[in-house]
Amino acid sequence: RNKTNRRTEEEQQSRRNLQRRRRERDLFVSSGSVRGAKERQARDRVVVCSAEDDENEVVEFGYNRKDVILICTVPLVGGYLTYYGLQKLFGLNPIEAGNYVQVIFVFILCVGWCATYLFRVGTKNMTYTQQLKDYEEAVMEKRLEEMSDSEIEGILNQGMPSE
């Protein structure tokens, strides 16, 4: 019984140390020493669901089956509705209606794709820049893990304003 108490105390102590180090790392990261820390934290909250994941988890739009089905179905249904709507409302024959639908949807999809591309370029959310940020963050985390507690405290104390 004494051994189990000692073991649980050691486990609790190691958990407390781990939590303390995580808090210190979060302080270090949130102090601005690592670029894109907030983006990384947001990315960590967004997870890809698997079958056994909880349904209440936050998942970015487009990363689960429902979203993919919706993304594929909306243009398809929109095309059919536009095709039959042009025939019914404007009295176009099927060939003209088909041509208009093709022109409209190709134009919308091309402009939409180009807009998303330009937005990603403008916000620097491209694959290369994302990989570079991830690499820099991984290097900083690795350096932080290799630091001793006294070095971490020294860095944290340097960033704190004196009272």
GROMACS .gro file of N, CA, C and O in nm, residues 44-100:
model
  228
   44ASP      N    1  -0.462   2.362  -3.409
   44ASP     CA    2  -0.466   2.247  -3.319
   44ASP      C    3  -0.608   2.217  -3.273
   44ASP      O    4  -0.643   2.103  -3.247
   45ARG      N    5  -0.690   2.322  -3.260
   45ARG     CA    6  -0.830   2.300  -3.218
   45ARG      C    7  -0.911   2.236  -3.329
   45ARG      O    8  -1.009   2.169  -3.304
   46VAL      N    9  -0.873   2.262  -3.454
   46VAL     CA   10  -0.946   2.206  -3.567
   46VAL      C   11  -0.886   2.071  -3.598
   46VAL      O   12  -0.770   2.060  -3.635
   47VAL      N   13  -0.963   1.967  -3.582
   47VAL     CA   14  -0.914   1.832  -3.604
   47VAL      C   15  -1.000   1.763  -3.709
   47VAL      O   16  -1.115   1.796  -3.729
   48VAL      N   17  -0.940   1.670  -3.775
   48VAL     CA   18  -1.014   1.590  -3.871
   48VAL      C   19  -1.080   1.476  -3.796
   48VAL      O   20  -1.016   1.405  -3.720
   49CYS      N   21  -1.210   1.461  -3.815
   49CYS     CA   22  -1.285   1.360  -3.740
   49CYS      C   23  -1.261   1.222  -3.798
   49CYS      O   24  -1.251   1.205  -3.918
   50SER      N   25  -1.254   1.128  -3.713
   50SER     CA   26  -1.257   0.989  -3.755
   50SER      C   27  -1.386   0.929  -3.701
   50SER      O   28  -1.461   0.996  -3.632
   51ALA      N   29  -1.411   0.804  -3.730
   51ALA     CA   30  -1.538   0.743  -3.693
   51ALA      C   31  -1.561   0.742  -3.543
   51ALA      O   32  -1.673   0.756  -3.496
   52GLU      N   33  -1.455   0.725  -3.464
   52GLU     CA   34  -1.473   0.714  -3.320
   52GLU      C   35  -1.467   0.848  -3.249
   52GLU      O   36  -1.482   0.856  -3.128
   53ASP      N   37  -1.444   0.960  -3.322
   53ASP     CA   38  -1.438   1.092  -3.259
   53ASP      C   39  -1.574   1.134  -3.207
   53ASP      O   40  -1.678   1.094  -3.257
   54ASP      N   41  -1.571   1.219  -3.109
   54ASP     CA   42  -1.693   1.275  -3.052
   54ASP      C   43  -1.757   1.369  -3.153
   54ASP      O   44  -1.689   1.443  -3.222
   55GLU      N   45  -1.889   1.368  -3.162
   55GLU     CA   46  -1.957   1.451  -3.258
   55GLU      C   47  -1.950   1.599  -3.222
   55GLU      O   48  -1.976   1.684  -3.305
   56ASN      N   49  -1.919   1.633  -3.099
   56ASN     CA   50  -1.918   1.771  -3.055
   56ASN      C   51  -1.787   1.843  -3.084
   56ASN      O   52  -1.774   1.960  -3.054
   57GLU      N   53  -1.689   1.775  -3.142
   57GLU     CA   54  -1.560   1.838  -3.169
   57GLU      C   55  -1.573   1.941  -3.280
   57GLU      O   56  -1.652   1.924  -3.372
   58VAL      N   57  -1.493   2.046  -3.273
   58VAL     CA   58  -1.494   2.152  -3.373
   58VAL      C   59  -1.412   2.105  -3.492
   58VAL      O   60  -1.297   2.067  -3.479
   59VAL      N   61  -1.475   2.108  -3.610
   59VAL     CA   62  -1.408   2.066  -3.732
   59VAL      C   63  -1.426   2.176  -3.835
   59VAL      O   64  -1.536   2.226  -3.854
   60GLU      N   65  -1.317   2.213  -3.899
   60GLU     CA   66  -1.323   2.317  -4.002
   60GLU      C   67  -1.412   2.272  -4.116
   60GLU      O   68  -1.414   2.153  -4.152
   61PHE      N   69  -1.483   2.367  -4.177
   61PHE     CA   70  -1.574   2.334  -4.286
   61PHE      C   71  -1.497   2.273  -4.402
   61PHE      O   72  -1.392   2.322  -4.441
   62GLY      N   73  -1.551   2.164  -4.457
   62GLY     CA   74  -1.491   2.098  -4.571
   62GLY      C   75  -1.409   1.976  -4.537
   62GLY      O   76  -1.355   1.912  -4.625
   63TYR      N   77  -1.400   1.942  -4.406
   63TYR     CA   78  -1.316   1.830  -4.367
   63TYR      C   79  -1.394   1.712  -4.310
   63TYR      O   80  -1.340   1.631  -4.239
   64ASN      N   81  -1.523   1.705  -4.341
   64ASN     CA   82  -1.596   1.584  -4.305
   64ASN      C   83  -1.688   1.547  -4.422
   64ASN      O   84  -1.703   1.623  -4.517
   65ARG      N   85  -1.746   1.431  -4.416
   65ARG     CA   86  -1.823   1.380  -4.529
   65ARG      C   87  -1.944   1.465  -4.562
   65ARG      O   88  -1.975   1.486  -4.679
   66LYS      N   89  -2.012   1.514  -4.459
   66LYS     CA   90  -2.131   1.596  -4.484
   66LYS      C   91  -2.095   1.719  -4.565
   66LYS      O   92  -2.167   1.756  -4.658
   67ASP      N   93  -1.985   1.783  -4.529
   67ASP     CA   94  -1.944   1.904  -4.600
   67ASP      C   95  -1.906   1.873  -4.745
   67ASP      O   96  -1.940   1.949  -4.836
   68VAL      N   97  -1.836   1.765  -4.766
   68VAL     CA   98  -1.795   1.728  -4.902
   68VAL      C   99  -1.917   1.698  -4.988
   68VAL      O  100  -1.926   1.742  -5.104
   69ILE      N  101  -2.012   1.626  -4.931
   69ILE     CA  102  -2.135   1.596  -5.005
   69ILE      C  103  -2.209   1.725  -5.037
   69ILE      O  104  -2.258   1.745  -5.149
   70LEU      N  105  -2.216   1.816  -4.942
   70LEU     CA  106  -2.281   1.944  -4.963
   70LEU      C  107  -2.210   2.025  -5.071
   70LEU      O  108  -2.274   2.082  -5.161
   71ILE      N  109  -2.076   2.030  -5.064
   71ILE     CA  110  -1.998   2.106  -5.162
   71ILE      C  111  -2.019   2.052  -5.303
   71ILE      O  112  -2.023   2.128  -5.400
   72CYS      N  113  -2.033   1.921  -5.317
   72CYS     CA  114  -2.053   1.861  -5.449
   72CYS      C  115  -2.199   1.872  -5.496
   72CYS      O  116  -2.224   1.883  -5.616
   73THR      N  117  -2.292   1.869  -5.404
   73THR     CA  118  -2.433   1.868  -5.441
   73THR      C  119  -2.485   2.006  -5.478
   73THR      O  120  -2.566   2.019  -5.570
   74VAL      N  121  -2.441   2.109  -5.411
   74VAL     CA  122  -2.493   2.243  -5.435
   74VAL      C  123  -2.472   2.289  -5.580
   74VAL      O  124  -2.568   2.333  -5.644
   75PRO      N  125  -2.353   2.279  -5.638
   75PRO     CA  126  -2.340   2.320  -5.778
   75PRO      C  127  -2.421   2.232  -5.874
   75PRO      O  128  -2.476   2.282  -5.972
   76LEU      N  129  -2.430   2.104  -5.843
   76LEU     CA  130  -2.506   2.014  -5.930
   76LEU      C  131  -2.654   2.051  -5.930
   76LEU      O  132  -2.715   2.069  -6.035
   77VAL      N  133  -2.710   2.066  -5.812
   77VAL     CA  134  -2.852   2.104  -5.800
   77VAL      C  135  -2.873   2.245  -5.856
   77VAL      O  136  -2.972   2.272  -5.925
   78GLY      N  137  -2.777   2.335  -5.827
   78GLY     CA  138  -2.787   2.471  -5.881
   78GLY      C  139  -2.788   2.473  -6.033
   78GLY      O  140  -2.862   2.551  -6.095
   79GLY      N  141  -2.708   2.388  -6.095
   79GLY     CA  142  -2.706   2.380  -6.241
   79GLY      C  143  -2.839   2.332  -6.297
   79GLY      O  144  -2.891   2.390  -6.394
   80TYR      N  145  -2.894   2.227  -6.236
   80TYR     CA  146  -3.023   2.177  -6.283
   80TYR      C  147  -3.134   2.281  -6.263
   80TYR      O  148  -3.217   2.301  -6.351
   81LEU      N  149  -3.136   2.346  -6.148
   81LEU     CA  150  -3.237   2.448  -6.122
   81LEU      C  151  -3.225   2.565  -6.220
   81LEU      O  152  -3.326   2.616  -6.269
   82THR      N  153  -3.103   2.606  -6.248
   82THR     CA  154  -3.082   2.715  -6.343
   82THR      C  155  -3.124   2.672  -6.483
   82THR      O  156  -3.191   2.749  -6.555
   83TYR      N  157  -3.090   2.552  -6.522
   83TYR     CA  158  -3.125   2.500  -6.654
   83TYR      C  159  -3.277   2.498  -6.674
   83TYR      O  160  -3.329   2.552  -6.771
   84TYR      N  161  -3.348   2.437  -6.580
   84TYR     CA  162  -3.493   2.429  -6.593
   84TYR      C  163  -3.560   2.564  -6.566
   84TYR      O  164  -3.664   2.595  -6.625
   85GLY      N  165  -3.499   2.647  -6.481
   85GLY     CA  166  -3.552   2.780  -6.457
   85GLY      C  167  -3.543   2.868  -6.580
   85GLY      O  168  -3.637   2.944  -6.610
   86LEU      N  169  -3.433   2.861  -6.652
   86LEU     CA  170  -3.419   2.939  -6.776
   86LEU      C  171  -3.521   2.895  -6.880
   86LEU      O  172  -3.574   2.977  -6.955
   87GLN      N  173  -3.548   2.766  -6.886
   87GLN     CA  174  -3.648   2.717  -6.981
   87GLN      C  175  -3.788   2.762  -6.942
   87GLN      O  176  -3.866   2.807  -7.027
   88LYS      N  177  -3.819   2.752  -6.814
   88LYS     CA  178  -3.954   2.781  -6.766
   88LYS      C  179  -3.980   2.932  -6.760
   88LYS      O  180  -4.082   2.979  -6.809
   89LEU      N  181  -3.890   3.007  -6.700
   89LEU     CA  182  -3.913   3.150  -6.677
   89LEU      C  183  -3.887   3.236  -6.800
   89LEU      O  184  -3.959   3.332  -6.825
   90PHE      N  185  -3.781   3.203  -6.875
   90PHE     CA  186  -3.744   3.287  -6.989
   90PHE      C  187  -3.780   3.225  -7.123
   90PHE      O  188  -3.756   3.285  -7.227
   91GLY      N  189  -3.832   3.105  -7.122
   91GLY     CA  190  -3.876   3.040  -7.245
   91GLY      C  191  -3.764   3.000  -7.339
   91GLY      O  192  -3.786   2.991  -7.460
   92LEU      N  193  -3.646   2.978  -7.288
   92LEU     CA  194  -3.534   2.937  -7.372
   92LEU      C  195  -3.549   2.790  -7.409
   92LEU      O  196  -3.603   2.710  -7.333
   93ASN      N  197  -3.498   2.756  -7.528
   93ASN     CA  198  -3.498   2.614  -7.564
   93ASN      C  199  -3.388   2.543  -7.487
   93ASN      O  200  -3.297   2.606  -7.435
   94PRO      N  201  -3.391   2.410  -7.478
   94PRO     CA  202  -3.294   2.336  -7.396
   94PRO      C  203  -3.148   2.360  -7.433
   94PRO      O  204  -3.061   2.363  -7.346
   95ILE      N  205  -3.119   2.379  -7.562
   95ILE     CA  206  -2.980   2.400  -7.604
   95ILE      C  207  -2.929   2.535  -7.555
   95ILE      O  208  -2.818   2.545  -7.499
   96GLU      N  209  -3.009   2.640  -7.572
   96GLU     CA  210  -2.968   2.773  -7.525
   96GLU      C  211  -2.954   2.775  -7.372
   96GLU      O  212  -2.859   2.832  -7.319
   97ALA      N  213  -3.050   2.712  -7.305
   97ALA     CA  214  -3.045   2.709  -7.159
   97ALA      C  215  -2.919   2.636  -7.112
   97ALA      O  216  -2.852   2.680  -7.018
   98GLY      N  217  -2.885   2.525  -7.179
   98GLY     CA  218  -2.763   2.450  -7.145
   98GLY      C  219  -2.638   2.533  -7.166
   98GLY      O  220  -2.545   2.530  -7.084
   99ASN      N  221  -2.635   2.608  -7.276
   99ASN     CA  222  -2.519   2.695  -7.302
   99ASN      C  223  -2.505   2.802  -7.194
   99ASN      O  224  -2.395   2.828  -7.146
  100TYR      N  225  -2.615   2.866  -7.159
  100TYR     CA  226  -2.610   2.970  -7.055
  100TYR      C  227  -2.566   2.911  -6.920
  100TYR      O  228  -2.486   2.971  -6.848
   0.00000   0.00000   0.00000
